[in-house]
Tab-separated table of C-alpha atoms and ligand atoms in Angstrom:
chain	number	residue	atom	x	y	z
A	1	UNK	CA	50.902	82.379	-53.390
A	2	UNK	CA	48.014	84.679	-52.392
A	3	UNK	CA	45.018	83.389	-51.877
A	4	UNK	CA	42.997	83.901	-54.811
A	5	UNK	CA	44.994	81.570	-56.984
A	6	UNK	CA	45.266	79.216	-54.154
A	7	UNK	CA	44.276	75.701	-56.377
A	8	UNK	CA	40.199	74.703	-55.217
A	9	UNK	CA	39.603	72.006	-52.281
A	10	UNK	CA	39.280	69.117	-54.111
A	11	UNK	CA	35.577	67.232	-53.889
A	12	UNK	CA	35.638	63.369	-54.416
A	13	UNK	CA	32.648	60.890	-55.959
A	14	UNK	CA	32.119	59.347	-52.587
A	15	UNK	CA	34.607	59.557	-50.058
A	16	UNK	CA	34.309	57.452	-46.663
A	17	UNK	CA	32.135	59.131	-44.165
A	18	UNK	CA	33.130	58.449	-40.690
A	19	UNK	CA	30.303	59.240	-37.907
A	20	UNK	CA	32.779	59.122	-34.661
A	21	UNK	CA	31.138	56.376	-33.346
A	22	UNK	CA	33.299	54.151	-35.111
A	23	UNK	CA	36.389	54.446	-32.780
A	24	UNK	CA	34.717	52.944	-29.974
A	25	UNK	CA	34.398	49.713	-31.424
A	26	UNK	CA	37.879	49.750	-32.840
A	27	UNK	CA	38.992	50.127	-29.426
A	28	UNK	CA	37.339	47.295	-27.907
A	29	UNK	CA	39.035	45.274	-30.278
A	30	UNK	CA	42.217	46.703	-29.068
A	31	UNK	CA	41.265	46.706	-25.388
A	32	UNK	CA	40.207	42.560	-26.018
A	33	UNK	CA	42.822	41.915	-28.062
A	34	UNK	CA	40.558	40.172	-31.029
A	35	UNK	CA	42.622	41.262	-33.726
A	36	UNK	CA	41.493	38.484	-35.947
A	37	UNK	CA	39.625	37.829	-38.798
A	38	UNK	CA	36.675	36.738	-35.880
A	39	UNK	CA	35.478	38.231	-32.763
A	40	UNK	CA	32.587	39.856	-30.808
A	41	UNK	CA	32.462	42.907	-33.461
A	42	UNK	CA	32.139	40.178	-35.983
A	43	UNK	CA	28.790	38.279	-35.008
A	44	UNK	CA	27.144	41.847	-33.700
A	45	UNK	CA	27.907	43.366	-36.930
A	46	UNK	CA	26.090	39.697	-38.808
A	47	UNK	CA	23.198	40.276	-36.426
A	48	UNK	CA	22.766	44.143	-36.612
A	49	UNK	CA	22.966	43.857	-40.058
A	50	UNK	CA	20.167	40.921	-40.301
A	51	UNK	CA	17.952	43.653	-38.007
A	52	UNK	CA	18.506	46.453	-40.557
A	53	UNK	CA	17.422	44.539	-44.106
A	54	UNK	CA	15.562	42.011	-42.022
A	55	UNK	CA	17.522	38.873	-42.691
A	56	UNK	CA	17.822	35.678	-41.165
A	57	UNK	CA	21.613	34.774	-41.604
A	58	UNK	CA	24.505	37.088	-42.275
A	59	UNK	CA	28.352	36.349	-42.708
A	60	UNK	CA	30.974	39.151	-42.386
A	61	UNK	CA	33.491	38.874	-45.323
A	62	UNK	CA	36.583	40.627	-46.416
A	63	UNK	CA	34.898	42.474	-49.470
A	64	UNK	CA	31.906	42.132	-51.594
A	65	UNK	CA	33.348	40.153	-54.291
A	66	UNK	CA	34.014	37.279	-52.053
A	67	UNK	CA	30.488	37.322	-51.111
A	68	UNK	CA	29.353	36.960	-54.964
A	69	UNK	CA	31.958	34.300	-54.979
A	70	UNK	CA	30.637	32.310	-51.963
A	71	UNK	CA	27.098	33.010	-53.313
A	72	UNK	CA	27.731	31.168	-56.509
A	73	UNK	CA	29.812	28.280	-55.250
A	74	UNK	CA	26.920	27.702	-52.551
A	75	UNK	CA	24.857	27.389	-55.183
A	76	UNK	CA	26.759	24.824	-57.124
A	77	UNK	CA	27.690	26.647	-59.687
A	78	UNK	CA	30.504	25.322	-61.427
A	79	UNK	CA	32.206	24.687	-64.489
A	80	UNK	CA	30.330	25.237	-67.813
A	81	UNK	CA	27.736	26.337	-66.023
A	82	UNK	CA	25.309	29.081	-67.384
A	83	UNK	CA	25.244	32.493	-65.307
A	84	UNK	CA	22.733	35.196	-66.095
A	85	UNK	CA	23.911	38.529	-65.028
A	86	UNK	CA	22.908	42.409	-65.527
A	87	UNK	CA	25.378	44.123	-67.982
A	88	UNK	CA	25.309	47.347	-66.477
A	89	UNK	CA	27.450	46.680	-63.750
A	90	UNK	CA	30.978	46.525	-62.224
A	91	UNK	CA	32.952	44.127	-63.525
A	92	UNK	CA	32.988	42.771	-59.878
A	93	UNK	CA	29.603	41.002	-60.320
A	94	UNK	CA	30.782	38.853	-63.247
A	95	UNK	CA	34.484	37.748	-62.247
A	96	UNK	CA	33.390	35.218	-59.299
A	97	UNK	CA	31.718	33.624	-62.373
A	98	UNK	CA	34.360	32.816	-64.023
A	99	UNK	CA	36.484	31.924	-60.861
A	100	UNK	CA	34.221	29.010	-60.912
A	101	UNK	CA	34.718	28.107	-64.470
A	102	UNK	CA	31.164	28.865	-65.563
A	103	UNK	CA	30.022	31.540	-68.290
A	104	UNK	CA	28.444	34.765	-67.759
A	105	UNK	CA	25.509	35.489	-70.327
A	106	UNK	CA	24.331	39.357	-70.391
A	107	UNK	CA	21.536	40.738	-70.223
A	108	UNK	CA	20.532	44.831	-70.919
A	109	UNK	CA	19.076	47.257	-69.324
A	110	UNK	CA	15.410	48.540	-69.001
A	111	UNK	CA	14.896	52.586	-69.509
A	112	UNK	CA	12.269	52.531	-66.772
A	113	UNK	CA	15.249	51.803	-63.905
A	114	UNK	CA	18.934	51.110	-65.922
A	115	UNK	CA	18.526	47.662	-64.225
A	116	UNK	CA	17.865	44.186	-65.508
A	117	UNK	CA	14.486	43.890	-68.490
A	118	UNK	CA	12.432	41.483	-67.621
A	119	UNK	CA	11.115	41.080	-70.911
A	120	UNK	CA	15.031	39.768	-72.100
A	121	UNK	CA	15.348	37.717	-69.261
A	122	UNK	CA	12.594	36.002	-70.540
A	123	UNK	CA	13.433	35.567	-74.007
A	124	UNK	CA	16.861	34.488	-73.143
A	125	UNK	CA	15.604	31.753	-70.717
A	126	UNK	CA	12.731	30.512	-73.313
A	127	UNK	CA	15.892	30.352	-75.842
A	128	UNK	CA	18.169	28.803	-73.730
A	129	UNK	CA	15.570	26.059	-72.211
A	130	UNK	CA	14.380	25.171	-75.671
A	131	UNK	CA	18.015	24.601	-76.437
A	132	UNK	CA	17.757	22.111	-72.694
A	133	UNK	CA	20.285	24.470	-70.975
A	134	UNK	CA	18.667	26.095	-68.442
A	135	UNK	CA	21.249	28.539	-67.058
A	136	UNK	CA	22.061	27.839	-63.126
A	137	UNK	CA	21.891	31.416	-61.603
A	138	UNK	CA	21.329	34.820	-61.785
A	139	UNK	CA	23.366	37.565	-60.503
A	140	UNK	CA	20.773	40.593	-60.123
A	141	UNK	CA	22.687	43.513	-59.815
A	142	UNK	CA	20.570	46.445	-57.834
A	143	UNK	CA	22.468	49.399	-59.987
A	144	UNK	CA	23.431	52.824	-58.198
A	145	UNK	CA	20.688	52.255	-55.171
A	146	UNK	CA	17.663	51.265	-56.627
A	147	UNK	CA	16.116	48.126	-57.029
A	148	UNK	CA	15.908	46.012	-59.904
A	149	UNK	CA	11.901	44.926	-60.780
A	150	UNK	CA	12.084	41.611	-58.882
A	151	UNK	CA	8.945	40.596	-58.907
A	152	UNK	CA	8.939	39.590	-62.609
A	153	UNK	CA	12.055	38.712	-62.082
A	154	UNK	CA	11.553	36.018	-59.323
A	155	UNK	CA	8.597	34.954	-60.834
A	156	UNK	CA	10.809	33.326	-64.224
A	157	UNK	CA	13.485	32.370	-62.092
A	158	UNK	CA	10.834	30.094	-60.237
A	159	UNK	CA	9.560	29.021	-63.146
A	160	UNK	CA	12.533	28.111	-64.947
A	161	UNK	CA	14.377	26.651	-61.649
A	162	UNK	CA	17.292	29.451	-61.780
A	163	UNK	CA	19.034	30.293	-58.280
A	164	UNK	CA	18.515	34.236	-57.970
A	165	UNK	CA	21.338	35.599	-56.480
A	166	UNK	CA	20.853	39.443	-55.717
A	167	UNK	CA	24.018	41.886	-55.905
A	168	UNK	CA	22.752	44.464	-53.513
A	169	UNK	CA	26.884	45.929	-53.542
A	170	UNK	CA	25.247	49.354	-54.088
A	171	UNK	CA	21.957	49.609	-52.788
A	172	UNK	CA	22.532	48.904	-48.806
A	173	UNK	CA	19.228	50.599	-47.602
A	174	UNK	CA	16.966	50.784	-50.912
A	175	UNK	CA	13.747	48.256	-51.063
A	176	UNK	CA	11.305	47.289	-53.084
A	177	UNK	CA	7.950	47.417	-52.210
A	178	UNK	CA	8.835	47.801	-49.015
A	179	UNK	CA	11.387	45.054	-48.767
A	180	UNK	CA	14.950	45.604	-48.228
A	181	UNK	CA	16.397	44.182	-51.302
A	182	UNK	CA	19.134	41.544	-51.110
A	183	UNK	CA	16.671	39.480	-49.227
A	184	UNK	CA	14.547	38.287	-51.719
A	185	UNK	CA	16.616	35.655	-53.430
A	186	UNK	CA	18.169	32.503	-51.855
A	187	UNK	CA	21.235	34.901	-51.165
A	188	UNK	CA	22.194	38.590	-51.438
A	189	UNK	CA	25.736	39.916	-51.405
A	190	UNK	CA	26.313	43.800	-50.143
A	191	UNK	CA	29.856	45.886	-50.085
A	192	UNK	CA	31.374	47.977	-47.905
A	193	UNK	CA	34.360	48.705	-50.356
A	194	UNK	CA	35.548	52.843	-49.166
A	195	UNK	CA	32.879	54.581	-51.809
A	196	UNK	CA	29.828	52.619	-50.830
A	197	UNK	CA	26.956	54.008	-48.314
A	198	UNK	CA	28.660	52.459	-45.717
A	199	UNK	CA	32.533	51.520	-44.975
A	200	UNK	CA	34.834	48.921	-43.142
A	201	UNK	CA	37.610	50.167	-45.540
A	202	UNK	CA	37.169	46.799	-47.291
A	203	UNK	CA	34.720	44.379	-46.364
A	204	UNK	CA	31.135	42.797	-47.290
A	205	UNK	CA	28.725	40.298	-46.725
A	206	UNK	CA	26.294	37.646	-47.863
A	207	UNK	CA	22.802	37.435	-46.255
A	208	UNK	CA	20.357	34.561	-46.587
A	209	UNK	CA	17.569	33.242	-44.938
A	210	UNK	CA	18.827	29.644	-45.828
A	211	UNK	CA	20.557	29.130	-41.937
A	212	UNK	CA	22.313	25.462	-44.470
A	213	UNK	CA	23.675	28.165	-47.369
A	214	UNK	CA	25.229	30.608	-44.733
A	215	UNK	CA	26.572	27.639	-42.535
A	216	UNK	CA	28.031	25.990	-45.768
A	217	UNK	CA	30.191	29.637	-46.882
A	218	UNK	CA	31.139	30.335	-42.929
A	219	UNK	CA	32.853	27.015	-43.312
A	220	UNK	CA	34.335	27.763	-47.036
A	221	UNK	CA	35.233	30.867	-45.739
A	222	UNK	CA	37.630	29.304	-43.253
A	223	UNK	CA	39.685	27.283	-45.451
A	224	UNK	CA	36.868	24.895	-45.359
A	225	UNK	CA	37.770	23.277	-41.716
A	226	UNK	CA	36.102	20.233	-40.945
A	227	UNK	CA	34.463	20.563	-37.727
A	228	UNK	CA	36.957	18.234	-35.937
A	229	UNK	CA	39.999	21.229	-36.266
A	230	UNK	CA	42.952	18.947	-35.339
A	231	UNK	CA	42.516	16.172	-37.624
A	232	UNK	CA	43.224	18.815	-40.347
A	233	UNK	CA	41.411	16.887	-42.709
A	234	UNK	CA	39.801	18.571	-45.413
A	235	UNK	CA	37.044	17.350	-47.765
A	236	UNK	CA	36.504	20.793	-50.137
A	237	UNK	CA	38.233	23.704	-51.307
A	238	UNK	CA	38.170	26.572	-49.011
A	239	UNK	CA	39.191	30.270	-48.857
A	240	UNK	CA	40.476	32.959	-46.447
A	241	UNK	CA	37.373	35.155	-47.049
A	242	UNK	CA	36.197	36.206	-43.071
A	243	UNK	CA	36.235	40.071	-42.030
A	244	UNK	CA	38.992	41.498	-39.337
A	245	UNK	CA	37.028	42.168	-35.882
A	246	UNK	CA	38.491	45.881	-36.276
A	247	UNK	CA	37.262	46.117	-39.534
A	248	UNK	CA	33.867	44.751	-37.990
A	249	UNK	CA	34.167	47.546	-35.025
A	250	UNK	CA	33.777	50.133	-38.375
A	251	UNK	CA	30.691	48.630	-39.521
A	252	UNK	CA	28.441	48.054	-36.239
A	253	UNK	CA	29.097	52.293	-36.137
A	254	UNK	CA	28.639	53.203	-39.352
A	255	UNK	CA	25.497	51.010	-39.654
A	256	UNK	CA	23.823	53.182	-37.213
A	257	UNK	CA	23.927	56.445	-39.617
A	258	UNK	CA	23.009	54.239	-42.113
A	259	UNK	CA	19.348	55.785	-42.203
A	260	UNK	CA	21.310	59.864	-42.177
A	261	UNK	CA	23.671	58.753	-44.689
A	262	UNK	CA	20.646	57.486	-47.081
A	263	UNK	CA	18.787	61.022	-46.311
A	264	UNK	CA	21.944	62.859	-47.449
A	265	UNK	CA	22.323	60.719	-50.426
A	266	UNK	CA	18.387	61.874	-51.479
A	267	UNK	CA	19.267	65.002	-50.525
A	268	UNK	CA	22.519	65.662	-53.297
A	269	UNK	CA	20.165	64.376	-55.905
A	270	UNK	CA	17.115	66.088	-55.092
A	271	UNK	CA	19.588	69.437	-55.421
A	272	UNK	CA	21.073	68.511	-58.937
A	273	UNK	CA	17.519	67.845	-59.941
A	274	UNK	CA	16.579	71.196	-58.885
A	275	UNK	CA	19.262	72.934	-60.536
A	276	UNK	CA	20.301	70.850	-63.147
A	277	UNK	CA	17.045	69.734	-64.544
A	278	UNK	CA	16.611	73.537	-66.001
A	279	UNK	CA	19.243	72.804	-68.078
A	280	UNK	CA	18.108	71.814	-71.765
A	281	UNK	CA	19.274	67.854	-72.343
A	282	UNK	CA	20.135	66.893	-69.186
A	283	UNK	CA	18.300	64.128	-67.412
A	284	UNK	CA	18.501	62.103	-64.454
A	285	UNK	CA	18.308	58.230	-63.560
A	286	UNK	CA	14.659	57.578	-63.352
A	287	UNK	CA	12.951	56.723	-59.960
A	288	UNK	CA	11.018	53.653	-61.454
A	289	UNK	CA	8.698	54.169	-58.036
A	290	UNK	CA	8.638	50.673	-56.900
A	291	UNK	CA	10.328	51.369	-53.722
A	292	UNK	CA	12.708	53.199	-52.015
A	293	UNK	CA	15.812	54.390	-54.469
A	294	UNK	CA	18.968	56.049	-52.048
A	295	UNK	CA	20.917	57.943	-54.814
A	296	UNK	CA	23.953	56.137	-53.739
A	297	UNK	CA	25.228	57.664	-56.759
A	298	UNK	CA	23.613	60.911	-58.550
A	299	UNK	CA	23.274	60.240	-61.639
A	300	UNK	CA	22.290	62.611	-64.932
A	301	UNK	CA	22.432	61.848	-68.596
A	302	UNK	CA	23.370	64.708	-71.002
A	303	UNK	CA	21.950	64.748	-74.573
A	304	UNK	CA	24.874	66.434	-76.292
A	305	UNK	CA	23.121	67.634	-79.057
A	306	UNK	CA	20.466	69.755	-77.074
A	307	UNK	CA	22.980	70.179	-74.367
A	308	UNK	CA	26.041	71.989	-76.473
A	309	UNK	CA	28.830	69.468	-74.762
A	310	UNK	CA	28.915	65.793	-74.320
A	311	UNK	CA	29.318	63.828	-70.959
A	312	UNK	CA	33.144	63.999	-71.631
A	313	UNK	CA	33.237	67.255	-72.095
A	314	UNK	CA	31.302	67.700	-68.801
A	315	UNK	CA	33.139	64.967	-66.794
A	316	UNK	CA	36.567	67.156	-68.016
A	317	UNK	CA	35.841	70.289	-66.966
A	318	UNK	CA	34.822	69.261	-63.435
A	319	UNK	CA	38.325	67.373	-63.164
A	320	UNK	CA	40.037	70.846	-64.134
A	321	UNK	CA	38.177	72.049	-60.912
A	322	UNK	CA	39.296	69.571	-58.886
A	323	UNK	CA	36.095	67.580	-58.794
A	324	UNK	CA	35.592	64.061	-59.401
A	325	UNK	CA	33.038	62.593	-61.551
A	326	UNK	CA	32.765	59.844	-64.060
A	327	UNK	CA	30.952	57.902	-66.345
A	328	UNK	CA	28.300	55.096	-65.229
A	329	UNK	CA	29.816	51.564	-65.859
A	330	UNK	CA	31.185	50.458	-69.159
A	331	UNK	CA	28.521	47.475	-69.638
A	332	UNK	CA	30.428	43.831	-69.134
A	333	UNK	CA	29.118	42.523	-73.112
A	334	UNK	CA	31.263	45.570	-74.177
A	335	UNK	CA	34.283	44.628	-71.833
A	336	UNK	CA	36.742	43.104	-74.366
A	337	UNK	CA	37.819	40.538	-71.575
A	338	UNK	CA	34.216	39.306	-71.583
A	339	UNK	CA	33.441	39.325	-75.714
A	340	UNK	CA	33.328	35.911	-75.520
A	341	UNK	CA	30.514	35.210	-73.885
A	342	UNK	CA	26.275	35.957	-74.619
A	343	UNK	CA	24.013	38.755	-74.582
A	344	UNK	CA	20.431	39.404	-74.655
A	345	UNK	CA	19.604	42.939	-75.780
A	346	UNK	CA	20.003	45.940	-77.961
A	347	UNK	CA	21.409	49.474	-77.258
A	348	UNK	CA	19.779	50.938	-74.304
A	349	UNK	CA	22.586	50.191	-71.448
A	350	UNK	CA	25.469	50.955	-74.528
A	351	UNK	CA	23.336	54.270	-74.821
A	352	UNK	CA	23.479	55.204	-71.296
A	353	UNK	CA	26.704	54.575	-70.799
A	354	UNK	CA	27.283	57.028	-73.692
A	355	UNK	CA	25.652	59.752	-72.370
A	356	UNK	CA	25.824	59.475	-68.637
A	357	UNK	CA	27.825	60.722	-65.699
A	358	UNK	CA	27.881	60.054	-62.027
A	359	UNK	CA	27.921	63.050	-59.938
A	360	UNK	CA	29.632	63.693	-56.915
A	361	UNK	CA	27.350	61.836	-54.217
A	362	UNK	CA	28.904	61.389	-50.914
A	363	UNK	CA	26.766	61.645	-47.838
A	364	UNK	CA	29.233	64.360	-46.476
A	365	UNK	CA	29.313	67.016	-49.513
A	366	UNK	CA	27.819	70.346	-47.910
A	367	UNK	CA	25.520	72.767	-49.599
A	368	UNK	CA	28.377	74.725	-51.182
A	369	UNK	CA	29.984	72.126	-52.556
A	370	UNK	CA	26.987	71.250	-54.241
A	371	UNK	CA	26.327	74.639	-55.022
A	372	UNK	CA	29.746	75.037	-56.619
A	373	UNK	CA	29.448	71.768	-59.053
A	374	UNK	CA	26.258	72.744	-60.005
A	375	UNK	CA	27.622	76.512	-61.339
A	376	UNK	CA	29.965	75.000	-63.340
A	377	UNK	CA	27.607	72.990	-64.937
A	378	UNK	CA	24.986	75.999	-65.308
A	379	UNK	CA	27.896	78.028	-67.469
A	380	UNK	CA	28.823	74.733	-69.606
A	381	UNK	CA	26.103	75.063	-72.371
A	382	UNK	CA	27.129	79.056	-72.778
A	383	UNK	CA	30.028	78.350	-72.733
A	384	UNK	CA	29.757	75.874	-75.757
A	385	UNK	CA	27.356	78.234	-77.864
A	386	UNK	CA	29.782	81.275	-77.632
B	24	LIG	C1	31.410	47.498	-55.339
B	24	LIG	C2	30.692	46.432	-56.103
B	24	LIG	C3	30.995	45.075	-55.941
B	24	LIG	C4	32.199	44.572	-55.226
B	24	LIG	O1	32.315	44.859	-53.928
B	24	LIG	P1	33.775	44.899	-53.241
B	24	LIG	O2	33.450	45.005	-51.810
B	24	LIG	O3	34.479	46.110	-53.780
B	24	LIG	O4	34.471	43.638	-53.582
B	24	LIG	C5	30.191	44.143	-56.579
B	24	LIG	N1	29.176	44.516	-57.354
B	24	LIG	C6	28.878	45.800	-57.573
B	24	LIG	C7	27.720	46.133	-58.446
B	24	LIG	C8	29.643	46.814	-56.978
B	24	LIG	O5	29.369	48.103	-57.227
């Protein structure tokens, strides 16, 4: 085959981004033999971390869902229980909920950011406490790398004695006024699942500054051992939730590009915005200016009407060219697994998800890369008027 029709290189949503100073820490591991699910990678890793979003307590876990789930059932939630949670989200924020036998209520989005509206929030807590079932928790998700308002948001959980429990799985590095978020609530969860700003393959963790909450999940974590290992004598329910040391050694390197990583993130959108935002009907995820947003993802929302081709459409032709892109999250009161349970809201996350499309947003995608997604996207409404 000559190399004209040789098939495009391929160009992923957010592939792992290795720095090279991974290895070494791998290697220690190897060189000290802790291959185990604890280690010296393991408690650096916890206290780096707790440096960079300025944390008390951290604890290394095998992915971000089990942090969610250690979150809640540190919390007491439990069955029957009431959980408020953002709708626009991966499903990954609302399953730990009902691991523990409790309900997940939704609630929509707010234009200003795509994250949590305070206003609903507040109307479904007024509802629900003049019914006298205040719900137990709140999983706020921070959605694509910006923060959700909190301060509203902490305010009526204070009020209304609700444990916030912040889902920070996508916005490692954003704050909020100036505050790392994840740390405002009695605990925050974060992910480093392959496509997220940073990577141990598989892995997460749970921050607090509650030194009794982290203690409790180190210990659920671990099958629940009672301090006194060889009686063997167990008083709760545990799990096998802690993070390899190897896995560790991945995270102590890649947390020290973390700040790069956040830069090139800025960077991809600030370039579709330049490009793109020419375009008639396309849009982008607002900055709602309350702190730092990192673009984990880039994402634009196409008004097919003004446009000439819907998000589909769009989302197609880049997978004919080898390039990955897809819609933002299905919202969970749409999920027919989860059309059981409550929502507070109307149509603006169900309208979003409609119309919008995450763009390829890796902290490794060069110039020409993004120069190539951006042409195809110039030449799609021509394309659809001719
Ligand atoms: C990725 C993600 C999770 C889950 O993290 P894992 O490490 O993949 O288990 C949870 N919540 C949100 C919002 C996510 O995007």
């Amino acid at each position: 085959m000559s190399q004209q029709t040789s098939s495009p290189v391929p160009i992923f949503l957010s592939p792992p981004h290795m720095s090279g100073r991974e290895q070494q820490y791998v290697q220690e591991a190897f060189d000290t033999n802790w291959l185990a699910p604890l280690g010296p990678n393991v408690n650096a890793f916890e206290q780096e971390f707790c440096d960079y979003v300025g944390c008390k307590h951290a604890l290394a876990l095998g992915s971000g869902t089990f942090a969610i789930h250690l979150a809640l059932d540190t919390a007491g939630v439990t069955t029957d229980d009431d959980v408020l949670v953002s709708t626009l989200t991966f499903s990954a924020s609302i399953n730990p909920i009902v691991y523990q036998s409790a309900n997940p209520v939704f609630i929509d989005s707010e234009p200003n950011s795509w994250n949590l509206d305070p206003q609903l929030l507040e109307d479904a807590l007024k509802e629900r406490a003049a019914k006298g079932k205040v719900p137990k928790a709140l999983v706020l998700v921070h959605l694509y790398g910006q923060c959700a308002d909190i301060d509203p948001i902490k305010a009526l959980c204070d009020q209304y004695g609700v444990i916030l429990i912040e889902d920070a799985a996508e916005s490692l590095g954003s704050t909020y006024k100036g505050t790392h978020c994840g740390t405002f609530g009695q605990s925050g969860i974060f992910s480093f699942n392959g496509n997220k700003i940073i990577t141990t393959t598989g892995g997460g963790m749970l921050v607090s500054d509650d030194e009794a909450i982290i203690a409790h999940a180190r210990k659920l974590s671990t099958q629940a051992r009672e301090p006194n290992l060889y009686e063997h004598k167990h008083t709760e329910i545990g799990y096998n939730y802690r993070l390899s040391n190897v896995l560790a050694g991945i995270g102590r390197g890649q947390l020290q590009v973390i700040d790069e990583y956040v830069a090139a993130r800025k960077r991809n959108f600030d370039f579709y915005q330049d490009r793109l935002g020419k375009l008639p009907g396309v849009s982008f995820m607002p900055d709602a200016g309350w702190g730092t947003h990192t673009r984990w993802f880039s994402c634009i929302t196409i008004d097919p009407a003004q446009f000439g081709c819907d998000r589909t459409h769009v989302l197609e032709t880049l997978q004919a060219e080898k390039i990955e892109s897809r819609p933002i999250w299905m919202p969970m009161h749409m999920q027919p697994i989860f059309e059981q349970y409550d929502f507070y809201g109307g149509d603006v996350s169900a309208h979003l998800f409609e119309r919008s499309l995450c763009l390829p947003s890796g902290s490794s995608l060069t110039l020409d890369e993004l120069d190539r997604i951006c042409s195809i996207i110039e030449k799609l409404p021509v394309a659809a008027l001719a």
